[in-house]
mmCIF file with all atom_site columns, C-alpha atoms in Angstrom:
data_model
loop_
_atom_site.group_PDB
_atom_site.id
_atom_site.type_symbol
_atom_site.label_atom_id
_atom_site.label_alt_id
_atom_site.label_comp_id
_atom_site.label_asym_id
_atom_site.label_entity_id
_atom_site.label_seq_id
_atom_site.pdbx_PDB_ins_code
_atom_site.Cartn_x
_atom_site.Cartn_y
_atom_site.Cartn_z
_atom_site.occupancy
_atom_site.B_iso_or_equiv
_atom_site.pdbx_formal_charge
_atom_site.auth_seq_id
_atom_site.auth_comp_id
_atom_site.auth_asym_id
_atom_site.auth_atom_id
_atom_site.pdbx_PDB_model_num
ATOM 1   C CA . UNK A 1 1   ? -0.211  -0.013 -0.004  1.00 73.00 ? 810 UNK A CA 1
ATOM 2   C CA . UNK A 1 2   ? 1.691   3.255  -1.264  1.00 87.00 ? 811 UNK A CA 1
ATOM 3   C CA . UNK A 1 3   ? 1.652   6.126  1.237   1.00 88.00 ? 812 UNK A CA 1
ATOM 4   C CA . UNK A 1 4   ? 1.123   9.899  0.694   1.00 87.00 ? 813 UNK A CA 1
ATOM 5   C CA . UNK A 1 5   ? 3.220   12.394 1.991   1.00 86.00 ? 814 UNK A CA 1
ATOM 6   C CA . UNK A 1 6   ? 1.018   12.643 4.727   1.00 82.00 ? 815 UNK A CA 1
ATOM 7   C CA . UNK A 1 7   ? 2.167   9.330  6.038   1.00 87.00 ? 816 UNK A CA 1
ATOM 8   C CA . UNK A 1 8   ? -1.233  7.463  5.177   1.00 92.00 ? 817 UNK A CA 1
ATOM 9   C CA . UNK A 1 9   ? -2.312  5.544  2.570   1.00 93.00 ? 818 UNK A CA 1
ATOM 10  C CA . UNK A 1 10  ? -3.308  7.452  -0.871  1.00 94.00 ? 819 UNK A CA 1
ATOM 11  C CA . UNK A 1 11  ? -6.846  5.482  -0.911  1.00 94.00 ? 820 UNK A CA 1
ATOM 12  C CA . UNK A 1 12  ? -7.470  7.482  2.366   1.00 95.00 ? 821 UNK A CA 1
ATOM 13  C CA . UNK A 1 13  ? -6.463  10.812 0.817   1.00 95.00 ? 822 UNK A CA 1
ATOM 14  C CA . UNK A 1 14  ? -8.389  9.843  -2.340  1.00 96.00 ? 823 UNK A CA 1
ATOM 15  C CA . UNK A 1 15  ? -11.527 9.107  0.003   1.00 96.00 ? 824 UNK A CA 1
ATOM 16  C CA . UNK A 1 16  ? -10.998 12.405 2.070   1.00 96.00 ? 825 UNK A CA 1
ATOM 17  C CA . UNK A 1 17  ? -11.044 14.243 -1.469  1.00 96.00 ? 826 UNK A CA 1
ATOM 18  C CA . UNK A 1 18  ? -14.353 13.052 -2.143  1.00 97.00 ? 827 UNK A CA 1
ATOM 19  C CA . UNK A 1 19  ? -15.979 13.233 1.413   1.00 96.00 ? 828 UNK A CA 1
ATOM 20  C CA . UNK A 1 20  ? -14.581 17.029 1.878   1.00 96.00 ? 829 UNK A CA 1
ATOM 21  C CA . UNK A 1 21  ? -15.864 17.968 -1.295  1.00 95.00 ? 830 UNK A CA 1
ATOM 22  C CA . UNK A 1 22  ? -19.465 16.456 -0.356  1.00 94.00 ? 831 UNK A CA 1
ATOM 23  C CA . UNK A 1 23  ? -19.480 17.424 3.513   1.00 93.00 ? 832 UNK A CA 1
ATOM 24  C CA . UNK A 1 24  ? -17.346 20.775 3.851   1.00 88.00 ? 833 UNK A CA 1
ATOM 25  C CA . UNK A 1 25  ? -17.768 22.811 0.859   1.00 82.00 ? 834 UNK A CA 1
ATOM 26  C CA . UNK A 1 26  ? -15.463 23.840 -1.655  1.00 89.00 ? 835 UNK A CA 1
ATOM 27  C CA . UNK A 1 27  ? -12.583 25.638 0.231   1.00 93.00 ? 836 UNK A CA 1
ATOM 28  C CA . UNK A 1 28  ? -11.066 22.438 2.079   1.00 93.00 ? 837 UNK A CA 1
ATOM 29  C CA . UNK A 1 29  ? -11.867 20.159 -1.075  1.00 94.00 ? 838 UNK A CA 1
ATOM 30  C CA . UNK A 1 30  ? -9.904  22.559 -3.497  1.00 95.00 ? 839 UNK A CA 1
ATOM 31  C CA . UNK A 1 31  ? -7.013  23.226 -0.725  1.00 96.00 ? 840 UNK A CA 1
ATOM 32  C CA . UNK A 1 32  ? -6.625  19.064 -0.346  1.00 96.00 ? 841 UNK A CA 1
ATOM 33  C CA . UNK A 1 33  ? -6.985  18.845 -4.091  1.00 96.00 ? 842 UNK A CA 1
ATOM 34  C CA . UNK A 1 34  ? -4.723  21.335 -5.004  1.00 96.00 ? 843 UNK A CA 1
ATOM 35  C CA . UNK A 1 35  ? -2.031  19.990 -2.617  1.00 96.00 ? 844 UNK A CA 1
ATOM 36  C CA . UNK A 1 36  ? -2.501  16.550 -4.296  1.00 96.00 ? 845 UNK A CA 1
ATOM 37  C CA . UNK A 1 37  ? -1.888  18.245 -7.647  1.00 95.00 ? 846 UNK A CA 1
ATOM 38  C CA . UNK A 1 38  ? 1.068   20.321 -6.501  1.00 95.00 ? 847 UNK A CA 1
ATOM 39  C CA . UNK A 1 39  ? 3.168   17.839 -4.214  1.00 95.00 ? 848 UNK A CA 1
ATOM 40  C CA . UNK A 1 40  ? 1.804   14.163 -4.389  1.00 94.00 ? 849 UNK A CA 1
ATOM 41  C CA . UNK A 1 41  ? 3.520   12.043 -7.206  1.00 92.00 ? 850 UNK A CA 1
ATOM 42  C CA . UNK A 1 42  ? 1.154   8.912  -7.285  1.00 93.00 ? 851 UNK A CA 1
ATOM 43  C CA . UNK A 1 43  ? -0.748  9.109  -10.629 1.00 93.00 ? 852 UNK A CA 1
ATOM 44  C CA . UNK A 1 44  ? -3.557  7.404  -9.136  1.00 94.00 ? 853 UNK A CA 1
ATOM 45  C CA . UNK A 1 45  ? -4.289  10.105 -6.429  1.00 95.00 ? 854 UNK A CA 1
ATOM 46  C CA . UNK A 1 46  ? -4.014  12.925 -8.936  1.00 95.00 ? 855 UNK A CA 1
ATOM 47  C CA . UNK A 1 47  ? -6.490  11.354 -11.277 1.00 95.00 ? 856 UNK A CA 1
ATOM 48  C CA . UNK A 1 48  ? -8.764  11.111 -8.547  1.00 96.00 ? 857 UNK A CA 1
ATOM 49  C CA . UNK A 1 49  ? -8.318  14.781 -7.561  1.00 96.00 ? 858 UNK A CA 1
ATOM 50  C CA . UNK A 1 50  ? -9.070  16.027 -10.929 1.00 96.00 ? 859 UNK A CA 1
ATOM 51  C CA . UNK A 1 51  ? -12.002 13.457 -11.088 1.00 97.00 ? 860 UNK A CA 1
ATOM 52  C CA . UNK A 1 52  ? -13.186 14.722 -7.751  1.00 96.00 ? 861 UNK A CA 1
ATOM 53  C CA . UNK A 1 53  ? -12.878 18.597 -8.948  1.00 96.00 ? 862 UNK A CA 1
ATOM 54  C CA . UNK A 1 54  ? -14.782 17.708 -12.499 1.00 96.00 ? 863 UNK A CA 1
ATOM 55  C CA . UNK A 1 55  ? -17.711 15.924 -10.542 1.00 96.00 ? 864 UNK A CA 1
ATOM 56  C CA . UNK A 1 56  ? -17.986 18.834 -8.018  1.00 96.00 ? 865 UNK A CA 1
ATOM 57  C CA . UNK A 1 57  ? -18.056 21.173 -10.698 1.00 96.00 ? 866 UNK A CA 1
ATOM 58  C CA . UNK A 1 58  ? -20.718 19.383 -12.785 1.00 96.00 ? 867 UNK A CA 1
ATOM 59  C CA . UNK A 1 59  ? -23.181 19.245 -9.703  1.00 96.00 ? 868 UNK A CA 1
ATOM 60  C CA . UNK A 1 60  ? -22.752 22.327 -8.985  1.00 94.00 ? 869 UNK A CA 1
ATOM 61  C CA . UNK A 1 61  ? -23.464 23.690 -12.504 1.00 96.00 ? 870 UNK A CA 1
ATOM 62  C CA . UNK A 1 62  ? -26.358 21.458 -12.671 1.00 95.00 ? 871 UNK A CA 1
ATOM 63  C CA . UNK A 1 63  ? -27.732 22.781 -9.483  1.00 93.00 ? 872 UNK A CA 1
ATOM 64  C CA . UNK A 1 64  ? -27.199 26.508 -10.448 1.00 93.00 ? 873 UNK A CA 1
ATOM 65  C CA . UNK A 1 65  ? -29.181 25.736 -13.977 1.00 93.00 ? 874 UNK A CA 1
ATOM 66  C CA . UNK A 1 66  ? -32.001 24.116 -11.983 1.00 91.00 ? 875 UNK A CA 1
ATOM 67  C CA . UNK A 1 67  ? -32.212 27.315 -9.702  1.00 87.00 ? 876 UNK A CA 1
ATOM 68  C CA . UNK A 1 68  ? -32.852 29.440 -12.730 1.00 89.00 ? 877 UNK A CA 1
ATOM 69  C CA . UNK A 1 69  ? -36.194 28.491 -13.430 1.00 86.00 ? 878 UNK A CA 1
ATOM 70  C CA . UNK A 1 70  ? -37.614 29.426 -10.163 1.00 85.00 ? 879 UNK A CA 1
ATOM 71  C CA . UNK A 1 71  ? -35.529 32.912 -10.045 1.00 85.00 ? 880 UNK A CA 1
ATOM 72  C CA . UNK A 1 72  ? -36.885 33.492 -13.479 1.00 86.00 ? 881 UNK A CA 1
ATOM 73  C CA . UNK A 1 73  ? -40.579 32.886 -12.058 1.00 84.00 ? 882 UNK A CA 1
ATOM 74  C CA . UNK A 1 74  ? -40.048 35.052 -8.955  1.00 83.00 ? 883 UNK A CA 1
ATOM 75  C CA . UNK A 1 75  ? -38.755 37.717 -11.199 1.00 87.00 ? 884 UNK A CA 1
ATOM 76  C CA . UNK A 1 76  ? -41.969 38.032 -13.062 1.00 86.00 ? 885 UNK A CA 1
ATOM 77  C CA . UNK A 1 77  ? -44.045 37.491 -10.287 1.00 83.00 ? 886 UNK A CA 1
ATOM 78  C CA . UNK A 1 78  ? -42.253 40.282 -8.336  1.00 86.00 ? 887 UNK A CA 1
ATOM 79  C CA . UNK A 1 79  ? -42.931 42.696 -11.595 1.00 87.00 ? 888 UNK A CA 1
ATOM 80  C CA . UNK A 1 80  ? -46.741 41.494 -11.893 1.00 86.00 ? 889 UNK A CA 1
ATOM 81  C CA . UNK A 1 81  ? -47.216 42.109 -8.230  1.00 84.00 ? 890 UNK A CA 1
ATOM 82  C CA . UNK A 1 82  ? -45.818 45.820 -8.679  1.00 86.00 ? 891 UNK A CA 1
ATOM 83  C CA . UNK A 1 83  ? -49.326 46.102 -10.648 1.00 84.00 ? 892 UNK A CA 1
ATOM 84  C CA . UNK A 1 84  ? -51.272 44.109 -8.147  1.00 82.00 ? 893 UNK A CA 1
ATOM 85  C CA . UNK A 1 85  ? -51.183 41.097 -10.205 1.00 79.00 ? 894 UNK A CA 1
ATOM 86  C CA . UNK A 1 86  ? -50.673 37.365 -9.320  1.00 80.00 ? 895 UNK A CA 1
ATOM 87  C CA . UNK A 1 87  ? -48.372 35.215 -11.005 1.00 76.00 ? 896 UNK A CA 1
ATOM 88  C CA . UNK A 1 88  ? -47.280 31.982 -9.593  1.00 74.00 ? 897 UNK A CA 1
ATOM 89  C CA . UNK A 1 89  ? -46.772 28.420 -11.096 1.00 77.00 ? 898 UNK A CA 1
ATOM 90  C CA . UNK A 1 90  ? -46.609 26.031 -8.207  1.00 79.00 ? 899 UNK A CA 1
ATOM 91  C CA . UNK A 1 91  ? -45.994 23.092 -10.427 1.00 83.00 ? 900 UNK A CA 1
ATOM 92  C CA . UNK A 1 92  ? -42.711 24.372 -11.938 1.00 81.00 ? 901 UNK A CA 1
ATOM 93  C CA . UNK A 1 93  ? -41.721 25.392 -8.101  1.00 81.00 ? 902 UNK A CA 1
ATOM 94  C CA . UNK A 1 94  ? -42.503 21.794 -6.910  1.00 87.00 ? 903 UNK A CA 1
ATOM 95  C CA . UNK A 1 95  ? -40.762 20.139 -9.971  1.00 90.00 ? 904 UNK A CA 1
ATOM 96  C CA . UNK A 1 96  ? -37.728 22.050 -9.574  1.00 89.00 ? 905 UNK A CA 1
ATOM 97  C CA . UNK A 1 97  ? -37.693 21.434 -5.767  1.00 90.00 ? 906 UNK A CA 1
ATOM 98  C CA . UNK A 1 98  ? -38.293 17.553 -6.870  1.00 94.00 ? 907 UNK A CA 1
ATOM 99  C CA . UNK A 1 99  ? -35.071 17.814 -9.335  1.00 94.00 ? 908 UNK A CA 1
ATOM 100 C CA . UNK A 1 100 ? -32.775 19.498 -7.252  1.00 93.00 ? 909 UNK A CA 1
ATOM 101 C CA . UNK A 1 101 ? -33.551 16.715 -4.113  1.00 95.00 ? 910 UNK A CA 1
ATOM 102 C CA . UNK A 1 102 ? -32.914 14.170 -6.692  1.00 97.00 ? 911 UNK A CA 1
ATOM 103 C CA . UNK A 1 103 ? -29.721 15.776 -8.130  1.00 96.00 ? 912 UNK A CA 1
ATOM 104 C CA . UNK A 1 104 ? -28.582 16.219 -4.057  1.00 95.00 ? 913 UNK A CA 1
ATOM 105 C CA . UNK A 1 105 ? -29.273 12.601 -3.539  1.00 97.00 ? 914 UNK A CA 1
ATOM 106 C CA . UNK A 1 106 ? -27.488 11.463 -6.633  1.00 97.00 ? 915 UNK A CA 1
ATOM 107 C CA . UNK A 1 107 ? -24.538 13.588 -5.523  1.00 97.00 ? 916 UNK A CA 1
ATOM 108 C CA . UNK A 1 108 ? -24.303 11.969 -2.059  1.00 96.00 ? 917 UNK A CA 1
ATOM 109 C CA . UNK A 1 109 ? -24.568 8.277  -3.194  1.00 97.00 ? 918 UNK A CA 1
ATOM 110 C CA . UNK A 1 110 ? -22.117 8.998  -5.789  1.00 97.00 ? 919 UNK A CA 1
ATOM 111 C CA . UNK A 1 111 ? -19.757 10.444 -3.880  1.00 97.00 ? 920 UNK A CA 1
ATOM 112 C CA . UNK A 1 112 ? -20.132 7.905  -0.929  1.00 97.00 ? 921 UNK A CA 1
ATOM 113 C CA . UNK A 1 113 ? -19.459 5.232  -3.560  1.00 97.00 ? 922 UNK A CA 1
ATOM 114 C CA . UNK A 1 114 ? -16.561 6.659  -4.843  1.00 97.00 ? 923 UNK A CA 1
ATOM 115 C CA . UNK A 1 115 ? -14.763 7.235  -1.318  1.00 97.00 ? 924 UNK A CA 1
ATOM 116 C CA . UNK A 1 116 ? -15.447 3.821  -0.569  1.00 97.00 ? 925 UNK A CA 1
ATOM 117 C CA . UNK A 1 117 ? -14.094 2.570  -3.845  1.00 97.00 ? 926 UNK A CA 1
ATOM 118 C CA . UNK A 1 118 ? -10.968 5.067  -3.144  1.00 96.00 ? 927 UNK A CA 1
ATOM 119 C CA . UNK A 1 119 ? -9.983  3.274  0.076   1.00 94.00 ? 928 UNK A CA 1
ATOM 120 C CA . UNK A 1 120 ? -8.905  0.410  -2.063  1.00 94.00 ? 929 UNK A CA 1
ATOM 121 C CA . UNK A 1 121 ? -7.353  2.639  -4.891  1.00 93.00 ? 930 UNK A CA 1
ATOM 122 C CA . UNK A 1 122 ? -10.372 1.750  -7.038  1.00 92.00 ? 931 UNK A CA 1
ATOM 123 C CA . UNK A 1 123 ? -12.939 4.060  -8.921  1.00 93.00 ? 932 UNK A CA 1
ATOM 124 C CA . UNK A 1 124 ? -16.412 3.778  -10.227 1.00 93.00 ? 933 UNK A CA 1
ATOM 125 C CA . UNK A 1 125 ? -16.202 4.078  -13.849 1.00 93.00 ? 934 UNK A CA 1
ATOM 126 C CA . UNK A 1 126 ? -18.297 7.081  -15.424 1.00 93.00 ? 935 UNK A CA 1
ATOM 127 C CA . UNK A 1 127 ? -17.043 7.151  -18.958 1.00 93.00 ? 936 UNK A CA 1
ATOM 128 C CA . UNK A 1 128 ? -17.478 10.645 -19.968 1.00 94.00 ? 937 UNK A CA 1
ATOM 129 C CA . UNK A 1 129 ? -15.828 11.956 -16.817 1.00 94.00 ? 938 UNK A CA 1
ATOM 130 C CA . UNK A 1 130 ? -13.042 9.340  -17.174 1.00 93.00 ? 939 UNK A CA 1
ATOM 131 C CA . UNK A 1 131 ? -12.359 10.245 -20.607 1.00 93.00 ? 940 UNK A CA 1
ATOM 132 C CA . UNK A 1 132 ? -12.358 13.722 -19.804 1.00 93.00 ? 941 UNK A CA 1
ATOM 133 C CA . UNK A 1 133 ? -9.897  13.380 -16.903 1.00 92.00 ? 942 UNK A CA 1
ATOM 134 C CA . UNK A 1 134 ? -7.641  11.383 -19.235 1.00 91.00 ? 943 UNK A CA 1
ATOM 135 C CA . UNK A 1 135 ? -7.720  14.235 -21.633 1.00 91.00 ? 944 UNK A CA 1
ATOM 136 C CA . UNK A 1 136 ? -6.785  16.668 -18.617 1.00 86.00 ? 945 UNK A CA 1
ATOM 137 C CA . UNK A 1 137 ? -4.025  14.290 -17.262 1.00 83.00 ? 946 UNK A CA 1
ATOM 138 C CA . UNK A 1 138 ? -2.100  13.725 -20.771 1.00 81.00 ? 947 UNK A CA 1
#
């Protein structure tokens, strides 16, 4: 089992990156990802760092895009309310809320699964993401 510069196995560092990105927000995860990319020599660990960053970014973008629709509806509602009108689409708001919850659940399950696999220096293959990571690592 190969050790990182921290003195723990690279699998533990890989799992920590997934868990930090899931539970502690961007800053702690980005610090660890940056450290791994700059100072670690293990190729698997560097690929894992890039994969964590890509997955986290993709889920953030998807969540932001889902949030655009309720924001647009809210803006229209505010404008119409200026003229004593009413405009509210509860179905769209409920649908977006459901989709955001489903996205959050998918992210949690995926990151926990990837963290579990990282402990044994393995991964869950996600073809589009893994091919993108391969391009980035060349």
